[in-house]
Amino acid sequence: MELNFIDWPSFKDIVLEGGTTLAEYCAQYAAVQTNWVYTLAAFICIAIMLIKKNKKWYWYVFILLYMFMSVTSVGMHTANYGEFQPGVLTTKLLASYIDMSFTELVAWSGVCCFAFEFYQSASERKKRNIFLISVTVIMAIVLTVLTYEVFVLHDRPLYIGGGGAPMDGKTGGLSLAEFGCFLTALPILYLLGANFKRMVKSEKILFVLIILTFLVAFIITSIWGDNEINTFLLGNIHGHSIWHILTALAMLEVVFWVDQRTVNQMLREAGLKEI
């Protein structure tokens, strides 16, 4: 298979030749540029963790997976969008497979990190292991479905909100793998509810802010799609690019929450008042 990526400087020729529309080109270009916000957020998160001398290794794994995802997402959006052909393994389809695989790994590692945070004592280890095993099984199912769609069906149809249409993303919608990522991350809501009272006020505020940021980002990208400039704010802002920016912001919120929680844990162990 010949790899086929968009030659951004000569996009006029791509549009004129009918390989893609100007709206699709602008959407993909916007998505590529806003993906670097992911990368920047990851570097900032690691810097904060190192400066604060945070030794919670699992959060470093989460951030590194997030950083790799920012690069795979750039590759997916740079792959020639005009290539999408149901039943054909194209560069775009292969790039989307790699990107969605890392996205699923990020969702999985996020749940694992919060399970480690909330269930640290020896008495809670069994409950933590149940969470880790359960979310790993969900991840395996999602990756199996994604692998079947890409390498057997050679397609990723939009089942959720897209009316089962081919994967063009022009009217919103999520593939099974994309929806599976949200299902994988869903246990975080349970962890929040079950452990909300165990957090101090500052931690609660940050955690609610994280959930709200992801929720707004999810609504925007699921309704307005990701593959062309559409009606969101009269077509002046690309919906999926907003997803990139908001989820990068949520990553920073997560690290602030981790830092706040770590400080409170140290104060508690020292017999001092939490902040």
mmCIF file of C-alpha atoms in Angstrom:
data_model
loop_
_atom_site.group_PDB
_atom_site.id
_atom_site.type_symbol
_atom_site.label_atom_id
_atom_site.label_comp_id
_atom_site.label_asym_id
_atom_site.label_seq_id
_atom_site.Cartn_x
_atom_site.Cartn_y
_atom_site.Cartn_z
ATOM 1 C CA MET A 1 0.000 0.000 0.000
ATOM 2 C CA GLU A 2 1.369 3.404 -0.998
ATOM 3 C CA LEU A 3 1.260 5.944 1.821
ATOM 4 C CA ASN A 4 -0.573 9.062 0.730
ATOM 5 C CA PHE A 5 -0.448 12.201 2.863
ATOM 6 C CA ILE A 6 -1.753 15.689 2.154
ATOM 7 C CA ASP A 7 0.762 18.084 0.653
ATOM 8 C CA TRP A 8 -0.369 21.153 2.591
ATOM 9 C CA PRO A 9 1.505 23.834 0.546
ATOM 10 C CA SER A 10 -0.137 22.701 -2.717
ATOM 11 C CA PHE A 11 -3.671 22.413 -1.316
ATOM 12 C CA LYS A 12 -5.086 24.518 -4.177
ATOM 13 C CA ASP A 13 -4.180 21.767 -6.614
ATOM 14 C CA ILE A 14 -5.778 19.161 -4.346
ATOM 15 C CA VAL A 15 -9.023 21.132 -4.225
ATOM 16 C CA LEU A 16 -9.045 21.948 -7.949
ATOM 17 C CA GLU A 17 -8.394 18.323 -8.877
ATOM 18 C CA GLY A 18 -11.435 17.280 -6.891
ATOM 19 C CA GLY A 19 -9.495 15.217 -4.353
ATOM 20 C CA THR A 20 -11.188 17.121 -1.561
ATOM 21 C CA THR A 21 -13.274 20.229 -0.953
ATOM 22 C CA LEU A 22 -11.971 23.474 0.482
ATOM 23 C CA ALA A 23 -14.164 22.939 3.572
ATOM 24 C CA GLU A 24 -12.608 19.520 4.159
ATOM 25 C CA TYR A 25 -9.105 20.845 3.616
ATOM 26 C CA CYS A 26 -9.603 23.716 6.075
ATOM 27 C CA ALA A 27 -11.087 21.351 8.664
ATOM 28 C CA GLN A 28 -8.191 18.910 8.427
ATOM 29 C CA TYR A 29 -5.624 21.712 8.524
ATOM 30 C CA ALA A 30 -7.298 23.223 11.603
ATOM 31 C CA ALA A 31 -7.368 19.796 13.261
ATOM 32 C CA VAL A 32 -3.652 19.290 12.581
ATOM 33 C CA GLN A 33 -2.652 22.658 14.007
ATOM 34 C CA THR A 34 -4.810 22.330 17.134
ATOM 35 C CA ASN A 35 -3.365 18.858 17.753
ATOM 36 C CA TRP A 36 -0.105 20.529 18.692
ATOM 37 C CA VAL A 37 -2.023 22.018 21.625
ATOM 38 C CA TYR A 38 -2.185 18.406 22.892
ATOM 39 C CA THR A 39 1.583 18.113 22.619
ATOM 40 C CA LEU A 40 2.170 21.448 24.336
ATOM 41 C CA ALA A 41 -0.221 20.507 27.147
ATOM 42 C CA ALA A 42 1.607 17.196 27.647
ATOM 43 C CA PHE A 43 4.981 18.936 27.951
ATOM 44 C CA ILE A 44 3.530 21.431 30.434
ATOM 45 C CA CYS A 45 1.958 18.597 32.454
ATOM 46 C CA ILE A 46 5.257 16.700 32.686
ATOM 47 C CA ALA A 47 7.077 19.908 33.622
ATOM 48 C CA ILE A 48 4.598 20.589 36.435
ATOM 49 C CA MET A 49 4.912 17.020 37.725
ATOM 50 C CA LEU A 50 8.725 17.205 37.700
ATOM 51 C CA ILE A 51 8.891 20.677 39.261
ATOM 52 C CA LYS A 52 6.541 19.552 42.026
ATOM 53 C CA LYS A 53 8.608 16.334 42.411
ATOM 54 C CA ASN A 54 5.504 14.187 42.051
ATOM 55 C CA LYS A 55 6.506 10.505 42.136
ATOM 56 C CA LYS A 56 3.201 8.985 41.025
ATOM 57 C CA TRP A 57 4.550 6.969 38.075
ATOM 58 C CA TYR A 58 1.149 6.064 36.640
ATOM 59 C CA TRP A 59 0.372 9.675 35.797
ATOM 60 C CA TYR A 60 3.616 9.916 33.814
ATOM 61 C CA VAL A 61 2.510 6.876 31.786
ATOM 62 C CA PHE A 62 -0.852 8.536 31.134
ATOM 63 C CA ILE A 63 0.743 11.809 29.998
ATOM 64 C CA LEU A 64 3.254 10.050 27.725
ATOM 65 C CA LEU A 65 0.462 8.061 26.046
ATOM 66 C CA TYR A 66 -1.406 11.337 25.630
ATOM 67 C CA MET A 67 1.665 12.871 24.004
ATOM 68 C CA PHE A 68 2.010 9.951 21.566
ATOM 69 C CA MET A 69 -1.688 10.306 20.742
ATOM 70 C CA SER A 70 -1.142 13.951 19.799
ATOM 71 C CA VAL A 71 1.365 12.816 17.165
ATOM 72 C CA THR A 72 -0.764 9.938 15.820
ATOM 73 C CA SER A 73 -3.707 12.318 15.560
ATOM 74 C CA VAL A 74 -1.617 14.680 13.424
ATOM 75 C CA GLY A 75 -0.812 11.743 11.146
ATOM 76 C CA MET A 76 -4.490 10.803 10.867
ATOM 77 C CA HIS A 77 -5.587 14.332 9.951
ATOM 78 C CA THR A 78 -2.671 14.730 7.496
ATOM 79 C CA ALA A 79 -3.435 11.496 5.649
ATOM 80 C CA ASN A 80 -5.147 12.319 2.355
ATOM 81 C CA TYR A 81 -8.787 12.733 3.258
ATOM 82 C CA GLY A 82 -9.999 12.224 -0.285
ATOM 83 C CA GLU A 83 -8.844 8.606 0.024
ATOM 84 C CA PHE A 84 -11.752 7.396 2.169
ATOM 85 C CA GLN A 85 -13.307 4.542 0.193
ATOM 86 C CA PRO A 86 -15.488 1.952 1.958
ATOM 87 C CA GLY A 87 -13.981 -1.499 1.495
ATOM 88 C CA VAL A 88 -10.452 -0.247 0.726
ATOM 89 C CA LEU A 89 -7.545 -0.130 3.201
ATOM 90 C CA THR A 90 -6.264 3.380 2.522
ATOM 91 C CA THR A 91 -3.617 5.516 4.207
ATOM 92 C CA LYS A 92 -6.375 7.474 5.953
ATOM 93 C CA LEU A 93 -8.016 4.332 7.313
ATOM 94 C CA LEU A 94 -4.699 2.905 8.546
ATOM 95 C CA ALA A 95 -3.760 6.243 10.136
ATOM 96 C CA SER A 96 -7.145 6.418 11.847
ATOM 97 C CA TYR A 97 -6.570 2.906 13.233
ATOM 98 C CA ILE A 98 -3.275 3.918 14.843
ATOM 99 C CA ASP A 99 -4.777 7.150 16.148
ATOM 100 C CA MET A 100 -7.874 5.479 17.632
ATOM 101 C CA SER A 101 -5.746 2.762 19.223
ATOM 102 C CA PHE A 102 -3.715 5.360 21.114
ATOM 103 C CA THR A 103 -6.896 7.272 21.989
ATOM 104 C CA GLU A 104 -8.296 4.097 23.537
ATOM 105 C CA LEU A 105 -5.035 3.547 25.435
ATOM 106 C CA VAL A 106 -5.287 7.082 26.827
ATOM 107 C CA ALA A 107 -8.876 6.472 27.993
ATOM 108 C CA TRP A 108 -7.834 3.156 29.565
ATOM 109 C CA SER A 109 -4.806 4.611 31.336
ATOM 110 C CA GLY A 110 -6.885 7.533 32.633
ATOM 111 C CA VAL A 111 -9.312 5.189 34.399
ATOM 112 C CA CYS A 112 -6.392 3.160 35.765
ATOM 113 C CA CYS A 113 -4.768 6.313 37.150
ATOM 114 C CA PHE A 114 -7.898 7.401 39.016
ATOM 115 C CA ALA A 115 -8.329 3.860 40.373
ATOM 116 C CA PHE A 116 -4.766 4.052 41.716
ATOM 117 C CA GLU A 117 -5.543 7.452 43.233
ATOM 118 C CA PHE A 118 -8.723 6.461 45.050
ATOM 119 C CA TYR A 119 -7.796 2.925 46.101
ATOM 120 C CA GLN A 120 -4.262 3.120 47.466
ATOM 121 C CA SER A 121 -4.532 1.316 50.781
ATOM 122 C CA ALA A 122 -3.981 -2.427 51.168
ATOM 123 C CA SER A 123 -7.627 -2.908 52.190
ATOM 124 C CA GLU A 124 -8.804 -1.336 48.922
ATOM 125 C CA ARG A 125 -6.409 -3.212 46.661
ATOM 126 C CA LYS A 126 -9.031 -5.815 45.704
ATOM 127 C CA LYS A 127 -11.481 -3.122 44.599
ATOM 128 C CA ARG A 128 -8.727 -1.430 42.598
ATOM 129 C CA ASN A 129 -7.786 -4.673 40.863
ATOM 130 C CA ILE A 130 -11.432 -5.232 39.878
ATOM 131 C CA PHE A 131 -11.443 -1.821 38.228
ATOM 132 C CA LEU A 132 -8.146 -2.416 36.463
ATOM 133 C CA ILE A 133 -9.238 -5.809 35.110
ATOM 134 C CA SER A 134 -12.679 -4.538 34.049
ATOM 135 C CA VAL A 135 -11.395 -1.503 32.156
ATOM 136 C CA THR A 136 -8.686 -3.625 30.513
ATOM 137 C CA VAL A 137 -11.340 -6.064 29.243
ATOM 138 C CA ILE A 138 -13.386 -3.151 27.857
ATOM 139 C CA MET A 139 -10.279 -1.775 26.150
ATOM 140 C CA ALA A 140 -9.523 -5.165 24.598
ATOM 141 C CA ILE A 141 -13.071 -5.395 23.209
ATOM 142 C CA VAL A 142 -12.905 -1.897 21.718
ATOM 143 C CA LEU A 143 -9.522 -2.566 20.083
ATOM 144 C CA THR A 144 -10.806 -5.894 18.727
ATOM 145 C CA VAL A 145 -13.835 -4.181 17.155
ATOM 146 C CA LEU A 146 -11.608 -1.460 15.707
ATOM 147 C CA THR A 147 -9.198 -4.043 14.280
ATOM 148 C CA TYR A 148 -12.094 -5.975 12.713
ATOM 149 C CA GLU A 149 -13.557 -2.818 11.156
ATOM 150 C CA VAL A 150 -10.255 -1.669 9.670
ATOM 151 C CA PHE A 151 -8.557 -4.894 8.566
ATOM 152 C CA VAL A 152 -11.618 -7.024 7.733
ATOM 153 C CA LEU A 153 -14.355 -4.555 6.746
ATOM 154 C CA HIS A 154 -11.865 -1.919 5.574
ATOM 155 C CA ASP A 155 -14.235 0.750 6.863
ATOM 156 C CA ARG A 156 -15.271 2.599 10.026
ATOM 157 C CA PRO A 157 -18.941 3.540 9.541
ATOM 158 C CA LEU A 158 -20.508 6.166 11.773
ATOM 159 C CA TYR A 159 -23.032 4.240 13.822
ATOM 160 C CA ILE A 160 -23.668 6.645 16.696
ATOM 161 C CA GLY A 161 -25.405 9.864 15.669
ATOM 162 C CA GLY A 162 -24.375 9.434 12.049
ATOM 163 C CA GLY A 163 -27.245 7.270 10.895
ATOM 164 C CA GLY A 164 -24.905 4.440 9.889
ATOM 165 C CA ALA A 165 -23.520 6.624 7.105
ATOM 166 C CA PRO A 166 -20.075 6.003 5.585
ATOM 167 C CA MET A 167 -17.288 7.559 7.579
ATOM 168 C CA ASP A 168 -17.403 11.044 6.136
ATOM 169 C CA GLY A 169 -18.076 12.887 9.381
ATOM 170 C CA LYS A 170 -19.947 15.661 7.576
ATOM 171 C CA THR A 171 -23.058 15.531 9.751
ATOM 172 C CA GLY A 172 -21.547 14.477 13.060
ATOM 173 C CA GLY A 173 -21.513 10.988 14.469
ATOM 174 C CA LEU A 174 -19.099 8.586 16.127
ATOM 175 C CA SER A 175 -17.667 5.271 15.005
ATOM 176 C CA LEU A 176 -17.978 2.292 17.341
ATOM 177 C CA ALA A 177 -14.322 2.686 18.331
ATOM 178 C CA GLU A 178 -14.775 6.383 19.110
ATOM 179 C CA PHE A 179 -17.883 5.664 21.155
ATOM 180 C CA GLY A 180 -15.977 2.820 22.801
ATOM 181 C CA CYS A 181 -13.367 5.285 24.049
ATOM 182 C CA PHE A 182 -16.058 7.147 25.940
ATOM 183 C CA LEU A 183 -17.418 3.877 27.325
ATOM 184 C CA THR A 184 -13.916 2.985 28.480
ATOM 185 C CA ALA A 185 -13.600 6.316 30.282
ATOM 186 C CA LEU A 186 -17.112 6.111 31.785
ATOM 187 C CA PRO A 187 -15.978 4.375 35.042
ATOM 188 C CA ILE A 188 -14.299 7.661 35.969
ATOM 189 C CA LEU A 189 -17.789 9.011 36.706
ATOM 190 C CA TYR A 190 -18.386 6.148 39.126
ATOM 191 C CA LEU A 191 -15.013 6.728 40.761
ATOM 192 C CA LEU A 192 -15.953 10.382 41.153
ATOM 193 C CA GLY A 193 -19.349 9.613 42.670
ATOM 194 C CA ALA A 194 -18.089 6.882 44.980
ATOM 195 C CA ASN A 195 -15.168 8.921 46.273
ATOM 196 C CA PHE A 196 -16.478 12.475 46.044
ATOM 197 C CA LYS A 197 -16.969 12.835 49.800
ATOM 198 C CA ARG A 198 -13.393 11.685 50.399
ATOM 199 C CA MET A 199 -12.021 14.704 48.546
ATOM 200 C CA VAL A 200 -11.573 18.142 50.063
ATOM 201 C CA LYS A 201 -13.321 21.155 48.525
ATOM 202 C CA SER A 202 -10.455 22.221 46.258
ATOM 203 C CA GLU A 203 -10.185 18.702 44.786
ATOM 204 C CA LYS A 204 -13.958 18.520 44.243
ATOM 205 C CA ILE A 205 -14.035 21.795 42.340
ATOM 206 C CA LEU A 206 -11.198 20.746 40.040
ATOM 207 C CA PHE A 207 -12.705 17.299 39.425
ATOM 208 C CA VAL A 208 -16.113 18.725 38.492
ATOM 209 C CA LEU A 209 -14.359 21.212 36.199
ATOM 210 C CA ILE A 210 -12.557 18.335 34.453
ATOM 211 C CA ILE A 211 -15.826 16.454 33.838
ATOM 212 C CA LEU A 212 -17.619 19.575 32.569
ATOM 213 C CA THR A 213 -14.768 20.445 30.188
ATOM 214 C CA PHE A 214 -14.813 16.954 28.662
ATOM 215 C CA LEU A 215 -18.627 17.003 28.463
ATOM 216 C CA VAL A 216 -18.740 20.291 26.544
ATOM 217 C CA ALA A 217 -15.981 19.056 24.205
ATOM 218 C CA PHE A 218 -17.849 15.766 23.640
ATOM 219 C CA ILE A 219 -21.125 17.519 22.777
ATOM 220 C CA ILE A 220 -19.468 19.866 20.290
ATOM 221 C CA THR A 221 -17.448 17.236 18.413
ATOM 222 C CA SER A 222 -20.243 14.622 18.336
ATOM 223 C CA ILE A 223 -22.854 17.042 16.945
ATOM 224 C CA TRP A 224 -20.702 19.001 14.504
ATOM 225 C CA GLY A 225 -18.436 16.230 13.231
ATOM 226 C CA ASP A 226 -14.748 16.568 12.441
ATOM 227 C CA ASN A 227 -14.166 16.444 8.722
ATOM 228 C CA GLU A 228 -15.375 19.723 7.309
ATOM 229 C CA ILE A 229 -16.076 23.304 8.326
ATOM 230 C CA ASN A 230 -19.748 23.243 9.288
ATOM 231 C CA THR A 231 -22.491 25.309 10.873
ATOM 232 C CA PHE A 232 -20.954 25.565 14.349
ATOM 233 C CA LEU A 233 -20.850 29.306 15.137
ATOM 234 C CA LEU A 234 -21.804 30.091 11.526
ATOM 235 C CA GLY A 235 -18.934 27.965 10.241
ATOM 236 C CA ASN A 236 -16.261 30.236 11.684
ATOM 237 C CA ILE A 237 -14.897 27.699 14.175
ATOM 238 C CA HIS A 238 -14.171 24.055 13.477
ATOM 239 C CA GLY A 239 -15.993 21.818 15.969
ATOM 240 C CA HIS A 240 -13.388 19.058 16.275
ATOM 241 C CA SER A 241 -10.625 21.630 16.740
ATOM 242 C CA ILE A 242 -12.566 22.904 19.754
ATOM 243 C CA TRP A 243 -12.484 19.300 21.034
ATOM 244 C CA HIS A 244 -8.683 19.338 20.761
ATOM 245 C CA ILE A 245 -8.350 22.644 22.615
ATOM 246 C CA LEU A 246 -10.822 21.801 25.383
ATOM 247 C CA THR A 247 -9.421 18.324 26.038
ATOM 248 C CA ALA A 248 -5.897 19.792 26.184
ATOM 249 C CA LEU A 249 -7.247 22.232 28.773
ATOM 250 C CA ALA A 250 -8.798 19.301 30.654
ATOM 251 C CA MET A 251 -5.377 17.616 30.743
ATOM 252 C CA LEU A 252 -3.943 20.641 32.528
ATOM 253 C CA GLU A 253 -6.888 20.546 34.938
ATOM 254 C CA VAL A 254 -6.144 16.875 35.636
ATOM 255 C CA VAL A 255 -2.527 17.646 36.541
ATOM 256 C CA PHE A 256 -3.611 20.517 38.809
ATOM 257 C CA TRP A 257 -5.998 18.075 40.503
ATOM 258 C CA VAL A 258 -3.235 15.475 40.898
ATOM 259 C CA ASP A 259 -0.919 18.086 42.398
ATOM 260 C CA GLN A 260 -3.617 19.367 44.758
ATOM 261 C CA ARG A 261 -4.472 15.853 45.876
ATOM 262 C CA THR A 262 -0.813 14.921 46.390
ATOM 263 C CA VAL A 263 -0.202 18.026 48.502
ATOM 264 C CA ASN A 264 -3.270 17.237 50.626
ATOM 265 C CA GLN A 265 -2.119 13.653 51.104
ATOM 266 C CA MET A 266 1.274 14.871 52.328
ATOM 267 C CA LEU A 267 -0.388 17.359 54.706
ATOM 268 C CA ARG A 268 -2.680 14.624 56.023
ATOM 269 C CA GLU A 269 0.255 12.300 56.686
ATOM 270 C CA ALA A 270 2.057 15.116 58.507
ATOM 271 C CA GLY A 271 -1.015 15.762 60.658
ATOM 272 C CA LEU A 272 -1.600 19.197 59.123
ATOM 273 C CA LYS A 273 -4.786 20.781 57.774
ATOM 274 C CA GLU A 274 -5.563 20.095 54.136
ATOM 275 C CA ILE A 275 -6.023 22.962 51.679
#
